[in-house]
Amino acid sequence: LTVAGGAGIAADLSVGDDLRLISDATVLSFGTDSDVTVTHVADTGFLLNSTMKLQFNDASQFIHGSSATVLDIGATDEIELTATLVDVVGNFTVSGTGAITGAITGAAITASGILKTDDTTAATSTTDGSLQTDGGLSVAADAVIGDDLFMLSDAAVITFGADKDVTLTHVADTGL
């Protein structure tokens, strides 16, 4: 069937094989007032009109362009990203509780609140314990130690004063 002009079908249309829309910028309209449209964007993909949602299962699971600059992915309980690598390019904000079961790697971690570890692993060397660093430790205010403080190197020095003018030095097998 070849139709040179438009065609109107008042009831359901069933297509037994492929359906080809062969012009660029083809628009599929949905609803009696065509309030939802999907537009073909040549060599790019599809465009869902305005702030309409692509829903899955029910209205609680969706992908939604809520504005010209914001994309929302919504679900009632969980959104699962399954990949060997997920890149976040830009700032990342978590408003709820975060749980990371693997390691965190990066150049620096900056926290404006309390950085707390609830692990109770005792430290017996420089490579174990609940909190470890491969470099120095800087503390701008008071340090409170709840139990022992081990200085593991011979000739360890504790310095006092802004210009480190008073020292207490360990002399191996002798004393301080």
Short mmCIF file of C-alpha atoms in Angstrom, two decimals:
data_model
loop_
_atom_site.label_atom_id
_atom_site.label_comp_id
_atom_site.label_asym_id
_atom_site.label_seq_id
_atom_site.Cartn_x
_atom_site.Cartn_y
_atom_site.Cartn_z
CA LEU A 1 0.00 0.00 0.00
CA THR A 2 1.48 3.31 -1.02
CA VAL A 3 -0.21 6.53 0.04
CA ALA A 4 0.98 9.82 -1.48
CA GLY A 5 -0.63 11.98 1.21
CA GLY A 6 -1.52 11.45 4.87
CA ALA A 7 -3.42 8.41 6.10
CA GLY A 8 -5.77 8.17 9.04
CA ILE A 9 -6.56 4.96 10.90
CA ALA A 10 -9.43 5.14 13.38
CA ALA A 11 -8.77 1.80 15.14
CA ASP A 12 -5.72 -0.26 16.14
CA LEU A 13 -2.92 -0.79 13.65
CA SER A 14 -1.00 -4.05 13.74
CA VAL A 15 2.23 -4.37 11.80
CA GLY A 16 3.44 -7.91 11.21
CA ASP A 17 7.08 -7.05 10.61
CA ASP A 18 9.26 -3.92 10.57
CA LEU A 19 7.89 -0.41 10.89
CA ARG A 20 10.15 2.17 9.28
CA LEU A 21 9.78 5.90 9.78
CA ILE A 22 12.04 7.15 6.98
CA SER A 23 12.27 10.91 7.49
CA ASP A 24 14.61 12.75 9.84
CA ALA A 25 12.86 14.51 12.74
CA THR A 26 9.94 12.06 12.70
CA VAL A 27 7.60 12.64 15.64
CA LEU A 28 5.55 9.96 17.38
CA SER A 29 2.67 11.56 19.27
CA PHE A 30 0.81 9.88 22.14
CA GLY A 31 -2.53 10.73 23.76
CA THR A 32 -5.72 12.31 22.45
CA ASP A 33 -4.14 15.76 22.64
CA SER A 34 -0.62 14.56 21.65
CA ASP A 35 0.75 15.69 25.04
CA VAL A 36 3.65 13.21 24.91
CA THR A 37 5.93 13.07 21.88
CA VAL A 38 9.10 11.24 20.94
CA THR A 39 11.09 12.98 18.23
CA HIS A 40 13.84 11.45 16.10
CA VAL A 41 16.99 13.59 16.26
CA ALA A 42 19.01 12.77 13.17
CA ASP A 43 22.24 10.85 13.83
CA THR A 44 21.79 11.32 17.60
CA GLY A 45 18.80 9.48 19.07
CA PHE A 46 15.37 10.25 20.47
CA LEU A 47 14.04 13.31 22.29
CA LEU A 48 11.17 13.01 24.78
CA ASN A 49 9.27 16.28 24.87
CA SER A 50 9.19 18.85 27.66
CA THR A 51 9.55 17.35 31.15
CA MET A 52 7.86 14.04 30.37
CA LYS A 53 9.05 10.85 32.09
CA LEU A 54 10.16 7.51 30.72
CA GLN A 55 8.58 5.16 33.28
CA PHE A 56 9.37 1.54 34.17
CA ASN A 57 6.92 -0.84 35.94
CA ASP A 58 4.94 2.00 37.52
CA ALA A 59 5.08 5.76 38.09
CA SER A 60 7.62 5.42 40.93
CA GLN A 61 10.46 4.30 38.60
CA PHE A 62 11.46 6.76 35.91
CA ILE A 63 14.03 8.82 34.06
CA HIS A 64 12.93 12.41 33.90
CA GLY A 65 14.34 15.65 32.50
CA SER A 66 12.86 17.85 35.23
CA SER A 67 14.36 21.00 33.67
CA ALA A 68 16.72 22.00 30.88
CA THR A 69 19.71 21.33 33.16
CA VAL A 70 18.61 18.53 35.52
CA LEU A 71 18.09 14.80 34.82
CA ASP A 72 16.35 12.79 37.54
CA ILE A 73 16.48 9.02 37.88
CA GLY A 74 13.86 7.95 40.39
CA ALA A 75 12.91 4.69 42.09
CA THR A 76 10.97 3.74 45.19
CA ASP A 77 13.72 1.65 46.80
CA GLU A 78 16.94 1.30 44.85
CA ILE A 79 18.79 2.32 41.70
CA GLU A 80 21.49 -0.18 40.81
CA LEU A 81 24.37 0.69 38.49
CA THR A 82 26.16 -2.45 37.36
CA ALA A 83 29.45 -1.84 35.60
CA THR A 84 33.17 -2.36 36.13
CA LEU A 85 33.62 1.43 36.30
CA VAL A 86 31.20 4.30 36.92
CA ASP A 87 32.55 7.79 36.18
CA VAL A 88 31.07 10.82 37.91
CA VAL A 89 32.25 13.96 36.14
CA GLY A 90 31.42 16.88 38.38
CA ASN A 91 30.51 17.32 42.02
CA PHE A 92 28.83 14.48 43.88
CA THR A 93 26.40 15.01 46.76
CA VAL A 94 24.91 12.32 48.98
CA SER A 95 22.02 13.49 51.15
CA GLY A 96 21.43 10.14 52.83
CA THR A 97 23.69 7.49 54.27
CA GLY A 98 26.49 6.12 52.08
CA ALA A 99 27.98 2.65 52.34
CA ILE A 100 31.13 1.70 50.47
CA THR A 101 32.23 -1.93 50.67
CA GLY A 102 35.44 -1.52 48.65
CA ALA A 103 38.38 0.85 48.94
CA ILE A 104 38.21 4.59 48.32
CA THR A 105 41.12 5.92 46.33
CA GLY A 106 41.86 9.50 45.42
CA ALA A 107 44.23 12.39 45.84
CA ALA A 108 42.50 13.78 48.96
CA ILE A 109 39.37 13.34 51.02
CA THR A 110 38.06 16.53 52.60
CA ALA A 111 35.37 16.37 55.27
CA SER A 112 33.76 19.40 56.89
CA GLY A 113 32.35 17.29 59.73
CA ILE A 114 33.57 14.41 61.85
CA LEU A 115 35.54 11.67 60.10
CA LYS A 116 34.80 8.64 62.24
CA THR A 117 35.72 4.98 62.15
CA ASP A 118 33.75 2.55 64.30
CA ASP A 119 36.24 -0.27 63.76
CA THR A 120 37.97 -1.46 66.95
CA THR A 121 41.08 -3.07 65.45
CA ALA A 122 44.03 -2.48 67.79
CA ALA A 123 47.23 -1.00 66.37
CA THR A 124 50.36 -3.09 66.96
CA SER A 125 52.49 -1.72 64.12
CA THR A 126 52.47 1.04 61.50
CA THR A 127 50.42 -1.09 59.08
CA ASP A 128 47.39 -2.13 61.13
CA GLY A 129 44.74 -0.58 63.34
CA SER A 130 41.49 1.23 62.57
CA LEU A 131 43.14 4.34 61.11
CA GLN A 132 46.36 4.18 59.08
CA THR A 133 48.46 6.66 57.14
CA ASP A 134 51.57 6.09 55.04
CA GLY A 135 52.73 9.65 55.74
CA GLY A 136 52.71 12.10 58.61
CA LEU A 137 49.70 13.09 60.67
CA SER A 138 48.83 16.74 61.23
CA VAL A 139 46.46 17.79 64.01
CA ALA A 140 45.67 21.50 64.39
CA ALA A 141 44.06 21.26 67.84
CA ASP A 142 44.48 18.99 70.86
CA ALA A 143 45.08 15.26 70.44
CA VAL A 144 43.52 12.92 72.99
CA ILE A 145 44.90 9.39 73.21
CA GLY A 146 42.70 6.93 75.10
CA ASP A 147 45.40 4.38 75.81
CA ASP A 148 49.08 3.81 74.99
CA LEU A 149 51.19 5.88 72.60
CA PHE A 150 53.95 3.91 70.88
CA MET A 151 56.99 5.63 69.37
CA LEU A 152 58.33 2.70 67.31
CA SER A 153 61.59 4.13 65.98
CA ASP A 154 64.86 4.33 67.91
CA ALA A 155 65.87 7.98 68.46
CA ALA A 156 62.23 9.14 68.33
CA VAL A 157 61.89 12.81 69.29
CA ILE A 158 59.03 14.71 70.91
CA THR A 159 59.41 18.46 70.37
CA PHE A 160 57.77 21.32 72.26
CA GLY A 161 57.18 24.96 71.35
CA ALA A 162 56.32 26.81 68.15
CA ASP A 163 59.97 26.80 67.09
CA LYS A 164 60.64 23.31 68.54
CA ASP A 165 63.14 24.70 71.08
CA VAL A 166 62.62 21.94 73.69
CA THR A 167 62.96 18.25 72.79
CA LEU A 168 62.66 14.90 74.46
CA THR A 169 64.74 12.31 72.59
CA HIS A 170 64.79 8.53 72.93
CA VAL A 171 68.26 7.04 73.24
CA ALA A 172 68.11 3.35 72.24
CA ASP A 173 68.53 0.91 75.15
CA THR A 174 69.39 3.81 77.51
CA GLY A 175 66.41 6.09 78.14
CA LEU A 176 65.32 9.68 77.41
#
